[in-house]
């Protein structure tokens, strides 16, 4: 496997990004949780290593002020990332690096499940009404995954937090070699205002025009592949609104960042169909509409899980 | 009461904003719901008019692309708006125009109440554990307010949706005269990209710099006071991160938009203290820390409700 990367000039940019970013809160606690989680799941009683996937989900924000009132955000419902439950079914332990309200196990529930799914029966009690079975399953399965040590949830908000946390997660997972997987579904800001260039206070609205200058976020996928976890199986996502450029952009990302697969999705059809772009082929994955409740992530994660298994076998270190 | 407004030049800007905005979805359904809600609550059996408040909550987004992937957002937890429950206690019917996940009645619950507040007891059942009483109260009270026709919830996302919906709500409430109140806690974008100036597709990340030019959103508070609901009691909010300019900015807003009160809050202390700025005086309102679960909105809404009652009496049309 070629784990080198041609984008050498990225490193100083990446270093500058991390050097100037506001320090992550609770680094120590996060690291400790990660180490415990990885240790728990990589040392199975039969000597096997469990496969661990880091699922990223939701959009990062790029603040425009240090004491942030305004920020540039990326559209992301968080639906794609919340499907990490399929990875649990496929035998993975899941590190869920997320922003947004969509949670694993809750995809089939309404936006306000607490208020929408329960009804008062009398003054003393409430009961699940409309969504009785899905609600029970969500709570039971979520609880089982968390208490069983199979799901670790780490929330982020800004691009600064996201990239620092991704680095922490990836360097912690490095020891897993090819058994680690990254499923990078988060919508990561392409542009940001460097912390040192940012005004401290809220931008005043007196002027008629606001001119915001943002610079490109260093492409950290290259760092992930080269330095943080070089042997991990990496899947990134490419979202476009223009289907004419989508597959080319995905193929370029595959090559440029040495991804093992890029999932190409178009904004309006992303829940029905995606294309998995690999070096060897483009694979169309479609939602199975014959059963209600099915979604495109079900066959997608089956496919990626199988590809990951083959990758581990090829690497000669899997069981 | 002086319902005129000196900002005559605003009207062409406001007209241009509405003319160029993408049309609101479901206008007919929203209007119908509003008319029914207002009719239900303004025709009490004893001939009295119930007071109705429109609470706005959460931040508006300003899209940067027509098929929106990126947008400028305003920080807003939605906590302030979610306190509209105090208005229900004070005898109001509430129109809740909102974005975000914080909902009325759920302020004391964790972010993911469904997953955090319930535990599986066995394979067949779940029970409320940690938050037993608050969870039950939230569900029971929310259900009572909605089924009793006292709470109408209207969600928005973009600045285009928000301002069109506010106009719909305000013109529908115009008939209530001074019995209507606006509690404008939403964090409304000061700047936006006009729809016609917006690129259609996702901005590509190839270039090193992104230069975003935004123009000022017309100050619709002037339209609300002058045209949409001239007799309504209007409370707006001013959030700043710099306490040195806060009270001056609030006083300027009071004068400029003919508000009846402006609630001045500073980003870091906003949950402990606010200042209600009126023409006659500045009133400091503080959270009562002697009881846990108290918040600053409790005394704030008591104060505003009393001021509104006096205003109705002065207008000569209240009971």
Coordinates of C-alpha atoms in Angstrom, one line a residue, chain A residues 49-278:
Chain A
X49 CA -8.6 -7.4 17.2
X50 CA -12.1 -6.0 16.8
X51 CA -12.4 -3.6 13.9
X52 CA -12.9 0.0 15.0
X53 CA -14.3 2.7 12.8
X54 CA -14.2 6.5 13.4
X55 CA -17.4 7.9 11.9
X56 CA -17.4 11.7 11.5
X57 CA -20.8 13.4 11.2
X58 CA -22.4 16.9 10.8
X59 CA -20.9 20.2 9.7
X60 CA -18.0 22.1 11.2
X61 CA -18.4 25.9 11.8
X62 CA -15.8 28.5 10.9
X63 CA -16.2 31.4 13.4
X64 CA -16.0 35.0 12.1
X65 CA -15.4 36.5 15.5
X66 CA -13.3 35.2 18.5
X67 CA -16.1 35.7 20.9
X68 CA -18.2 34.0 18.3
X69 CA -21.7 35.3 17.3
X70 CA -21.4 34.7 13.6
X71 CA -19.9 31.8 11.7
X72 CA -19.9 30.1 8.3
X73 CA -21.6 26.7 8.5
X74 CA -21.8 23.8 6.2
X75 CA -25.1 22.2 5.4
X76 CA -25.2 18.7 7.0
X77 CA -28.3 17.0 8.4
X78 CA -26.0 14.5 10.1
X79 CA -28.2 11.7 8.7
X80 CA -25.3 10.0 6.9
X81 CA -23.1 9.9 10.1
X82 CA -26.0 8.7 12.3
X83 CA -26.1 5.5 10.3
X84 CA -23.0 4.4 12.2
X85 CA -25.3 1.9 13.8
X86 CA -24.9 -0.3 10.7
X87 CA -21.2 -0.5 11.5
X88 CA -22.1 -1.9 15.0
X89 CA -24.3 -4.5 13.3
X90 CA -21.3 -5.3 11.0
X91 CA -19.2 -6.0 14.1
X92 CA -17.3 -2.7 14.5
X93 CA -16.8 -0.6 17.6
X94 CA -17.6 3.0 16.7
X95 CA -16.0 6.3 17.6
X96 CA -18.7 8.9 16.7
X97 CA -17.2 12.3 16.2
X98 CA -20.2 14.5 15.7
X99 CA -22.0 17.8 15.6
X100 CA -25.8 18.1 15.3
X101 CA -28.9 16.7 16.7
X102 CA -29.1 13.5 14.7
X103 CA -28.0 10.6 16.8
X104 CA -27.2 7.0 16.1
X105 CA -30.3 4.8 16.5
X106 CA -32.7 7.7 16.1
X107 CA -32.8 8.1 12.3
X108 CA -36.4 6.9 11.9
X109 CA -37.7 9.1 14.7
X110 CA -39.1 12.6 14.3
X111 CA -36.9 15.7 15.1
X112 CA -38.2 16.1 18.6
X113 CA -38.6 12.5 19.7
X114 CA -39.3 13.2 23.3
X115 CA -42.2 15.6 22.6
X116 CA -43.5 13.8 19.5
X117 CA -43.3 10.2 20.6
X118 CA -44.9 10.2 24.0
X119 CA -48.4 11.1 25.2
X120 CA -49.7 11.7 28.7
X121 CA -52.2 9.0 29.7
X122 CA -53.3 10.7 32.9
X123 CA -51.7 13.1 35.4
X124 CA -49.4 10.4 36.7
X125 CA -48.1 8.8 33.6
X126 CA -46.9 9.0 30.0
X127 CA -46.8 6.4 27.3
X128 CA -45.2 5.9 23.9
X129 CA -47.8 6.3 21.3
X130 CA -47.1 6.7 17.6
X131 CA -43.5 5.4 17.5
X132 CA -43.8 2.8 20.1
X133 CA -41.5 0.1 18.6
X134 CA -38.8 2.4 17.0
X135 CA -38.6 4.5 20.2
X136 CA -38.0 1.4 22.4
X137 CA -35.5 0.0 20.0
X138 CA -33.6 3.3 19.8
X139 CA -33.3 3.5 23.6
X140 CA -32.5 -0.1 24.1
X141 CA -29.9 -0.4 21.3
X142 CA -28.2 2.9 22.2
X143 CA -28.0 2.0 25.8
X144 CA -26.5 -1.5 24.9
X145 CA -23.9 0.0 22.6
X146 CA -22.8 2.7 25.1
X147 CA -22.7 0.5 28.2
X148 CA -21.1 -2.4 26.2
X149 CA -18.2 0.0 25.4
X150 CA -18.9 -0.3 21.6
X151 CA -19.9 3.4 21.0
X152 CA -17.9 6.4 22.1
X153 CA -19.5 9.8 21.3
X154 CA -17.3 12.9 21.0
X155 CA -19.0 16.2 20.1
X156 CA -17.4 19.1 18.3
X157 CA -18.5 22.6 17.0
X158 CA -15.8 24.5 15.2
X159 CA -13.3 23.5 12.5
X160 CA -10.6 24.1 15.1
X161 CA -12.2 21.5 17.4
X162 CA -12.9 19.0 14.7
X163 CA -9.4 18.9 13.2
X164 CA -7.7 18.7 16.6
X165 CA -10.1 15.9 17.7
X166 CA -9.6 14.0 14.5
X167 CA -5.9 14.2 15.0
X168 CA -6.3 12.8 18.6
X169 CA -8.6 10.0 17.4
X170 CA -6.4 9.1 14.4
X171 CA -3.1 9.0 16.3
X172 CA -4.8 6.9 19.0
X173 CA -6.1 4.5 16.4
X174 CA -2.7 4.2 14.6
X175 CA -1.8 1.2 16.7
X176 CA -4.7 -0.7 15.1
X177 CA -3.0 -0.7 11.7
X178 CA -5.3 -1.8 8.9
X179 CA -8.0 -2.8 11.4
X180 CA -8.9 0.9 11.8
X181 CA -11.3 2.5 9.4
X182 CA -12.2 6.2 8.9
X183 CA -15.7 6.9 7.5
X184 CA -15.4 10.7 7.1
X185 CA -19.0 11.8 6.5
X186 CA -18.7 15.2 8.3
X187 CA -19.1 18.3 6.1
X188 CA -15.7 20.0 6.9
X189 CA -15.3 23.7 6.1
X190 CA -13.1 24.4 3.1
X191 CA -12.5 27.9 4.2
X192 CA -11.9 29.6 7.6
X193 CA -10.7 32.8 9.2
X194 CA -7.4 32.1 11.0
X195 CA -7.8 32.8 14.8
X196 CA -5.2 35.6 14.8
X197 CA -6.9 37.4 11.9
X198 CA -10.3 37.3 13.6
X199 CA -11.8 40.4 15.3
X200 CA -12.4 39.8 19.0
X201 CA -15.9 41.3 19.3
X202 CA -19.1 40.9 17.3
X203 CA -18.9 42.6 13.9
X204 CA -21.1 45.7 14.0
X205 CA -23.9 46.1 11.5
X206 CA -23.5 49.8 10.8
X207 CA -21.9 49.5 7.4
X208 CA -23.9 48.5 4.4
X209 CA -21.5 45.9 3.2
X210 CA -19.7 43.1 5.0
X211 CA -16.6 41.7 3.3
X212 CA -15.5 38.4 4.7
X213 CA -12.1 37.0 3.6
X214 CA -11.6 33.4 4.3
X215 CA -8.5 31.2 3.5
X216 CA -8.4 27.6 2.6
X217 CA -8.4 25.0 5.4
X218 CA -5.3 22.7 5.0
X219 CA -6.4 19.4 3.5
X220 CA -5.8 17.3 6.6
X221 CA -6.8 14.0 4.8
X222 CA -3.2 14.0 3.5
X223 CA -1.9 14.3 7.1
X224 CA -4.2 11.5 8.3
X225 CA -2.9 9.1 5.5
X226 CA 0.7 10.1 5.8
X227 CA 1.3 10.6 9.5
X228 CA -1.6 10.1 11.8
X229 CA -2.8 6.5 10.9
X230 CA -1.0 5.5 7.7
X231 CA -2.4 1.9 7.6
X232 CA -6.0 2.7 8.3
X233 CA -8.7 2.1 5.6
X234 CA -10.0 5.6 4.7
X235 CA -13.3 6.5 3.1
X236 CA -14.2 10.1 2.4
X237 CA -17.3 11.8 1.0
X238 CA -17.7 14.2 -1.8
X239 CA -20.9 16.2 -1.9
X240 CA -21.7 18.4 -4.9
X241 CA -24.9 20.1 -6.2
X242 CA -23.7 19.8 -9.8
X243 CA -23.8 16.2 -11.0
X244 CA -21.7 17.0 -14.0
X245 CA -18.6 17.5 -11.9
X246 CA -19.3 15.1 -9.1
X247 CA -17.5 11.9 -10.3
X248 CA -14.5 13.8 -11.5
X249 CA -14.2 15.6 -8.2
X250 CA -14.5 12.3 -6.3
X251 CA -11.8 10.6 -8.5
X252 CA -9.5 13.6 -7.9
X253 CA -10.0 13.4 -4.2
X254 CA -9.3 9.6 -4.3
X255 CA -6.0 10.2 -6.0
X256 CA -4.9 13.4 -4.2
X257 CA -5.5 12.1 -0.7
X258 CA -4.9 8.4 -1.3
X259 CA -8.3 7.4 -0.1
X260 CA -9.3 3.8 -0.4
X261 CA -12.8 4.9 -1.4
X262 CA -14.7 8.1 -2.0
X263 CA -18.5 8.2 -1.7
X264 CA -19.8 10.6 -4.3
X265 CA -23.2 12.1 -3.5
X266 CA -25.3 14.7 -5.1
X267 CA -27.3 17.0 -2.8
X268 CA -30.8 16.2 -4.1
X269 CA -30.5 12.5 -4.6
X270 CA -28.1 11.6 -1.8
X271 CA -30.7 9.6 0.1
X272 CA -31.5 7.4 -2.9
X273 CA -28.2 6.7 -4.5
X274 CA -24.4 7.2 -4.0
X275 CA -21.4 6.1 -6.1
X276 CA -18.5 4.5 -4.4
X277 CA -15.4 5.6 -6.4
X278 CA -12.3 3.3 -6.0

